[in-house]
Amino acid sequence: MADSSEFVVTTKNPVLVSPKSETPKGLYYLSNLDQNISVMVKTVYYFKSESRTNEESYNVIKKSLSEVLVHYYPVAGRLTISPEGKIAVNCTSEGLVLVEAETNCGIDMIKEAISENRMEILEKFVYDVPGALNILDIPPVIVQVTYFKSDGFILGLGMSHNLFDGVAASEFLNSWCETAKGLPLTVPPFLDRTILRPRNPPKIEFPHNEFDEIEDISGISKLYDEEKIIYKSFIFESQTLEKLKTIAIEEDINDNNKVTTFQALTGFLWKSRCKALGFKSEQRVKLLFAADGRSRFIPPIPVGYCGNGIVLTGLVTSSGELVGNPLPYSVGLVKKVVELVTDGFMRSAIDYLEMNRTQPSLTATLLITSWSRLTLHKLDFGWGKPVFSGPVGLPGKEVILFLPGLNDMKSINVFLGLPSSAMKIFEELMKM
């Protein structure tokens, strides 16, 4: 097992990388959907180039970053609070933080840390801004390049969810890669987020259970505080996913007897997680998931929209109802709420946020977010795709992340963290 005490990462002084040429200044509007999740999302990518030295690769990364920021100039600014009391970007062209580092260990130790989900090791590959008290103290993107003495390097990224959802982050990184290879941008960014302004006057036309406050009557917060959090990945192969879908329609609960892979897997995981955590039967529990609204808005959001196009959608039930009923029950709940995600519902959510200025309560909540269709594992700056890549921890203890399967694009890698006692139960529930 990898020993973190033997593992050292030494960083050099950080530098700021600004746009190569002059870019607009001033306050840049972030929509209400950008206000929802104020966290840094961290990922790592291990590259090994046969044609370039580590120093040459670093120079390509730095030069192309400066060039791509001309197109994505708000990313070179700093988060601030607008006169309306909302998070916005002050476009200062101050630049992103780029850090060079080196480690004393070999790549085999990192592979072991990834296979064991040792987040305390992987976190050392993403730079932490000293003294940062909140999201306003952290640049929107942080880049760390860590060299191995043997060969290759890890690119560690921290990206602000206030500026990017998964699709926007993937498009930014692909644009960066294209710039590094001297190619034009396949998907130039669409930067005008005012297209998702609230209506005037705002209209709340749907119930928004995603914002319901829930009391922790089961003592789960104490469980998270007292026990070590264990991170695990579970691969759901295509045949297992088909089996789940078959079980989900065995009883005539779902209209048309048809469910998607997302609905079946989400219903299964929600029920299993509630059982593993041991909620009291009368505990109200919430499911949230990030629905991509890009194609659901009328008219659709323009291609290349560089912002949060996701809407958090939720439902609330009791743990007893969820755990005590067969799988078709939980899958049916998920299916109904997925079908609610229309243009009207999403604009109602935007208006709700305008009138309430709140974020979803996460007590007794599971938040599903899916990266399974993103192409983050295919980034190519000119020396090939990453040997391996993955997330560093999770944005919150409530999150389950869907990642692409290792070899089969139809399989899904489910990544989550639970208190150690709950993880033991959850692992047993995953044996199908």
XYZ file of N, CA, C and O in Angstrom, residues 43-148:
424
model
N -8.955 17.486 -11.015
C -8.662 16.296 -11.807
C -7.161 16.185 -12.056
O -6.431 17.182 -11.970
N -6.696 14.972 -12.363
C -5.279 14.746 -12.684
C -5.167 13.923 -13.972
O -6.032 13.094 -14.274
N -4.073 14.166 -14.717
C -3.814 13.489 -15.984
C -2.323 13.168 -16.060
O -1.491 14.077 -15.954
N -1.991 11.896 -16.240
C -0.589 11.507 -16.352
C -0.217 11.349 -17.823
O -0.837 10.581 -18.565
N 0.799 12.114 -18.248
C 1.287 12.073 -19.633
C 2.720 11.555 -19.659
O 3.515 11.842 -18.758
N 3.018 10.839 -20.718
C 4.386 10.377 -20.956
C 4.687 10.551 -22.431
O 4.103 9.879 -23.285
N 5.572 11.500 -22.722
C 5.888 11.816 -24.116
C 7.182 11.135 -24.552
O 8.188 11.171 -23.844
N 7.125 10.522 -25.710
C 8.329 9.913 -26.286
C 9.129 10.919 -27.108
O 10.290 10.696 -27.423
N 8.484 12.059 -27.450
C 9.124 13.005 -28.366
C 9.569 14.299 -27.688
O 10.353 15.046 -28.256
N 9.069 14.579 -26.482
C 9.416 15.825 -25.798
C 9.918 15.547 -24.389
O 9.483 14.613 -23.736
N 10.807 16.419 -23.915
C 11.215 16.365 -22.515
C 10.107 16.985 -21.665
O 9.206 17.665 -22.185
N 10.164 16.773 -20.367
C 9.187 17.393 -19.481
C 9.210 18.915 -19.593
O 8.163 19.570 -19.583
N 10.415 19.478 -19.694
C 10.537 20.936 -19.806
C 9.896 21.441 -21.086
O 9.200 22.472 -21.085
N 10.098 20.734 -22.174
C 9.471 21.143 -23.445
C 7.955 21.054 -23.358
O 7.231 21.925 -23.859
N 7.459 20.008 -22.723
C 6.007 19.863 -22.554
C 5.447 21.005 -21.713
O 4.384 21.565 -22.029
N 6.161 21.363 -20.642
C 5.723 22.467 -19.791
C 5.637 23.765 -20.588
O 4.671 24.535 -20.446
N 6.628 24.024 -21.422
C 6.623 25.253 -22.226
C 5.443 25.286 -23.190
O 4.843 26.347 -23.414
N 5.089 24.131 -23.761
C 3.918 24.052 -24.650
C 2.646 24.359 -23.855
O 1.771 25.106 -24.310
N 2.531 23.766 -22.670
C 1.355 23.991 -21.825
C 1.219 25.470 -21.473
O 0.135 26.053 -21.570
N 2.312 26.102 -21.076
C 2.274 27.502 -20.665
C 1.949 28.427 -21.839
O 1.092 29.318 -21.728
N 2.610 28.214 -22.969
C 2.404 29.080 -24.148
C 0.968 28.952 -24.673
O 0.302 29.959 -24.956
N 0.479 27.720 -24.804
C -0.859 27.514 -25.357
C -1.940 27.996 -24.392
O -3.007 28.454 -24.818
N -1.661 27.936 -23.088
C -2.614 28.452 -22.105
C -2.779 29.957 -22.274
O -3.909 30.474 -22.271
N -1.682 30.655 -22.453
C -1.737 32.099 -22.672
C -2.522 32.429 -23.942
O -3.278 33.413 -23.994
N -2.376 31.597 -24.961
C -3.065 31.844 -26.239
C -4.561 31.539 -26.156
O -5.386 32.294 -26.674
N -4.919 30.447 -25.496
C -6.340 30.083 -25.447
C -7.121 31.023 -24.533
O -8.336 31.215 -24.713
N -6.440 31.656 -23.570
C -7.122 32.593 -22.689
C -7.611 33.842 -23.411
O -8.499 34.544 -22.908
N -7.085 34.111 -24.582
C -7.601 35.228 -25.386
C -9.060 34.958 -25.744
O -9.900 35.859 -25.744
N -9.374 33.699 -26.039
C -10.744 33.318 -26.388
C -11.615 33.178 -25.131
O -12.813 33.450 -25.166
N -11.000 32.738 -24.028
C -11.724 32.498 -22.775
C -11.314 33.530 -21.728
O -11.016 33.195 -20.587
N -11.325 34.800 -22.102
C -10.724 35.827 -21.250
C -11.336 35.933 -19.842
O -10.618 36.284 -18.894
N -12.643 35.646 -19.612
C -13.122 35.746 -18.220
C -12.392 34.802 -17.263
O -12.294 35.086 -16.064
N -11.873 33.696 -17.790
C -11.180 32.718 -16.953
C -9.899 33.307 -16.363
O -9.407 32.843 -15.340
N -9.375 34.353 -16.990
C -8.149 34.996 -16.506
C -8.429 36.075 -15.469
O -7.506 36.713 -14.974
N -9.719 36.263 -15.121
C -10.081 37.257 -14.123
C -10.189 36.651 -12.730
O -9.605 35.599 -12.442
N -10.951 37.316 -11.874
C -11.118 36.857 -10.500
C -12.593 36.945 -10.105
O -13.285 37.896 -10.447
N -13.042 35.940 -9.367
C -14.414 35.965 -8.864
C -14.571 37.107 -7.858
O -13.665 37.396 -7.079
N -15.739 37.723 -7.907
C -16.032 38.834 -7.015
C -17.527 38.846 -6.733
O -18.266 38.006 -7.241
N -17.974 39.783 -5.928
C -19.393 39.960 -5.662
C -19.863 41.221 -6.382
O -19.287 42.302 -6.205
N -20.913 41.077 -7.188
C -21.435 42.194 -7.973
C -22.235 43.145 -7.086
O -22.592 42.800 -5.945
N -22.570 44.343 -7.585
C -23.420 45.262 -6.805
C -24.772 44.656 -6.447
O -25.396 45.071 -5.459
N -25.227 43.646 -7.219
C -26.490 42.969 -6.925
C -26.336 41.876 -5.873
O -27.313 41.206 -5.521
N -25.119 41.688 -5.379
C -24.881 40.689 -4.347
C -24.692 39.283 -4.882
O -24.805 38.305 -4.138
N -24.382 39.137 -6.173
C -24.177 37.824 -6.780
C -22.698 37.631 -7.131
O -21.936 38.600 -7.264
N -22.315 36.361 -7.313
C -20.960 36.072 -7.781
C -20.844 36.494 -9.240
O -21.718 36.200 -10.069
N -19.792 37.200 -9.575
C -19.501 37.635 -10.938
C -17.994 37.493 -11.143
O -17.266 37.058 -10.244
N -17.527 37.855 -12.337
C -16.093 37.824 -12.622
C -15.614 39.237 -12.901
O -16.207 39.952 -13.724
N -14.566 39.633 -12.215
C -13.896 40.887 -12.531
C -12.811 40.571 -13.556
O -11.797 39.939 -13.230
N -13.054 40.960 -14.800
C -12.122 40.635 -15.890
C -10.918 41.573 -15.816
O -10.949 42.697 -16.325
N -9.889 41.080 -15.169
C -8.679 41.877 -14.929
C -7.499 41.446 -15.790
O -6.473 42.127 -15.813
N -7.644 40.282 -16.469
C -6.526 39.664 -17.205
C -5.368 39.332 -16.278
O -4.227 39.192 -16.715
N -5.665 39.215 -14.998
C -4.624 38.916 -14.014
C -3.927 37.602 -14.321
O -2.736 37.444 -14.104
N -4.698 36.630 -14.810
C -4.092 35.375 -15.242
C -4.357 34.213 -14.307
O -4.763 34.381 -13.157
N -4.105 33.025 -14.842
C -4.262 31.799 -14.071
C -2.973 31.464 -13.331
O -1.884 31.884 -13.723
N -3.113 30.668 -12.284
C -1.946 30.225 -11.524
C -1.385 28.958 -12.163
O -2.115 27.985 -12.389
N -0.100 28.978 -12.467
C 0.611 27.816 -13.017
C 1.795 27.509 -12.104
O 2.590 28.400 -11.784
N 1.903 26.258 -11.705
C 2.943 25.853 -10.752
C 3.708 24.662 -11.309
O 3.107 23.684 -11.779
N 5.037 24.741 -11.253
C 5.883 23.580 -11.551
C 6.201 22.864 -10.243
O 6.374 23.497 -9.195
N 6.272 21.551 -10.314
C 6.584 20.768 -9.120
C 7.314 19.499 -9.521
O 7.360 19.130 -10.700
N 7.906 18.827 -8.549
C 8.525 17.528 -8.792
C 8.283 16.638 -7.585
O 8.063 17.110 -6.467
N 8.291 15.347 -7.834
C 8.033 14.394 -6.761
C 9.161 13.377 -6.671
O 9.849 13.097 -7.665
N 9.324 12.831 -5.477
C 10.399 11.860 -5.241
C 9.971 10.433 -5.551
O 10.770 9.508 -5.473
N 8.698 10.222 -5.882
C 8.220 8.850 -6.054
C 8.142 8.470 -7.523
O 8.233 9.315 -8.421
N 7.953 7.189 -7.764
C 7.786 6.691 -9.119
C 6.318 6.628 -9.485
O 5.434 6.715 -8.641
N 6.050 6.445 -10.755
C 4.676 6.450 -11.233
C 3.889 5.260 -10.702
O 2.661 5.334 -10.552
N 4.572 4.156 -10.379
C 3.853 2.986 -9.858
C 3.137 3.308 -8.553
O 2.054 2.788 -8.276
N 3.747 4.170 -7.737
C 3.121 4.557 -6.482
C 1.835 5.337 -6.740
O 0.831 5.177 -6.019
N 1.826 6.158 -7.792
C 0.635 6.951 -8.115
C -0.454 6.048 -8.677
O -1.638 6.209 -8.358
N -0.064 5.089 -9.505
C -1.054 4.133 -10.022
C -1.716 3.381 -8.874
O -2.931 3.153 -8.870
N -0.908 3.026 -7.879
C -1.440 2.329 -6.715
C -2.382 3.233 -5.934
O -3.452 2.812 -5.480
N -2.005 4.518 -5.801
C -2.847 5.469 -5.079
C -4.183 5.651 -5.780
O -5.233 5.768 -5.139
N -4.153 5.654 -7.124
C -5.399 5.798 -7.880
C -6.257 4.551 -7.726
O -7.474 4.633 -7.508
N -5.640 3.378 -7.836
C -6.407 2.140 -7.734
C -7.030 1.985 -6.342
O -8.096 1.391 -6.188
N -6.365 2.559 -5.329
C -6.870 2.476 -3.955
C -7.676 3.720 -3.561
O -8.141 3.832 -2.429
N -7.835 4.666 -4.530
C -8.556 5.911 -4.267
C -7.997 6.645 -3.042
O -8.738 7.088 -2.160
N -6.656 6.763 -3.006
C -5.984 7.448 -1.894
C -5.953 8.955 -2.178
O -5.006 9.500 -2.729
N -7.012 9.647 -1.800
C -7.155 11.055 -2.143
C -6.114 11.933 -1.463
O -5.728 12.966 -1.975
N -5.634 11.515 -0.272
C -4.657 12.330 0.442
C -3.340 12.416 -0.338
O -2.559 13.360 -0.160
N -3.083 11.449 -1.209
C -1.910 11.492 -2.074
C -2.204 12.279 -3.341
O -1.450 13.171 -3.737
N -3.323 11.988 -3.991
C -3.643 12.636 -5.267
C -3.844 14.140 -5.103
O -3.565 14.917 -6.023
N -4.316 14.572 -3.920
C -4.544 15.998 -3.700
C -3.261 16.823 -3.785
O -3.299 18.026 -4.032
N -2.110 16.186 -3.609
C -0.849 16.922 -3.677
C -0.477 17.326 -5.095
O 0.468 18.094 -5.297
N -1.225 16.814 -6.077
C -0.946 17.158 -7.478
C -1.775 18.338 -7.968
O -1.679 18.717 -9.134
N -2.621 18.892 -7.104
C -3.399 20.077 -7.461
C -3.093 21.164 -6.438
O -3.345 21.004 -5.244
N -2.553 22.262 -6.903
C -2.053 23.328 -6.033
C -3.177 23.936 -5.196
O -4.256 24.245 -5.702
N -2.908 24.104 -3.909
C -3.810 24.809 -2.997
C -3.284 26.229 -2.801
O -2.114 26.415 -2.430
N -4.123 27.218 -3.037
C -3.711 28.613 -2.861
C -3.566 28.904 -1.371
O -4.535 28.780 -0.613
N -2.375 29.270 -0.920
C -2.168 29.519 0.524
C -3.064 30.646 1.032
O -3.207 31.691 0.378
N -3.682 30.428 2.166
C -4.468 31.475 2.793
C -5.847 31.701 2.210
O -6.569 32.601 2.664
N -6.231 30.902 1.213
C -7.555 31.095 0.603
C -8.646 30.700 1.586
O -8.666 29.585 2.094
N -9.553 31.627 1.862
C -10.625 31.383 2.823
C -11.911 30.907 2.162
O -12.726 30.230 2.771
N -12.106 31.297 0.895
C -13.303 30.893 0.173
C -13.046 30.952 -1.329
O -11.934 31.266 -1.761
N -14.078 30.695 -2.114
C -13.931 30.594 -3.560
C -13.474 31.909 -4.198
O -12.854 31.920 -5.260
N -13.738 33.041 -3.528
C -13.345 34.344 -4.072
C -11.832 34.551 -4.009
O -11.293 35.400 -4.729
N -11.146 33.792 -3.167
C -9.695 33.932 -3.008
C -8.911 33.030 -3.972
O -7.675 33.024 -3.935
N -9.627 32.264 -4.800
C -8.972 31.276 -5.656
C -9.184 31.625 -7.123
O -10.320 31.885 -7.536
N -8.133 31.683 -7.941
C -8.317 31.914 -9.378
C -9.234 30.852 -9.988
O -9.287 29.715 -9.505
N -9.972 31.192 -11.042
C -10.933 30.255 -11.632
C -10.328 28.946 -12.124
O -11.015 27.929 -12.160
N -9.074 28.970 -12.523
C -8.388 27.741 -12.942
C -6.986 27.725 -12.347
O -6.281 28.745 -12.369
N -6.593 26.577 -11.799
C -5.252 26.382 -11.252
C -4.616 25.204 -11.984
O -5.257 24.164 -12.187
N -3.364 25.373 -12.386
C -2.654 24.335 -13.145
C -1.359 23.979 -12.423
O -0.568 24.873 -12.087
N -1.141 22.705 -12.167
C 0.119 22.237 -11.576
C 0.704 21.157 -12.463
O 0.013 20.205 -12.835
N 1.958 21.306 -12.816
C 2.678 20.315 -13.610
C 3.741 19.684 -12.723
O 4.678 20.352 -12.294
N 3.575 18.393 -12.415
C 4.474 17.693 -11.493
C 5.294 16.659 -12.254
O 4.744 15.747 -12.873
N 6.630 16.815 -12.201
C 7.532 15.918 -12.923
C 7.906 14.709 -12.073
O 8.108 14.823 -10.863
N 8.033 13.574 -12.741
C 8.555 12.365 -12.100
C 10.013 12.190 -12.483
O 10.409 12.513 -13.606
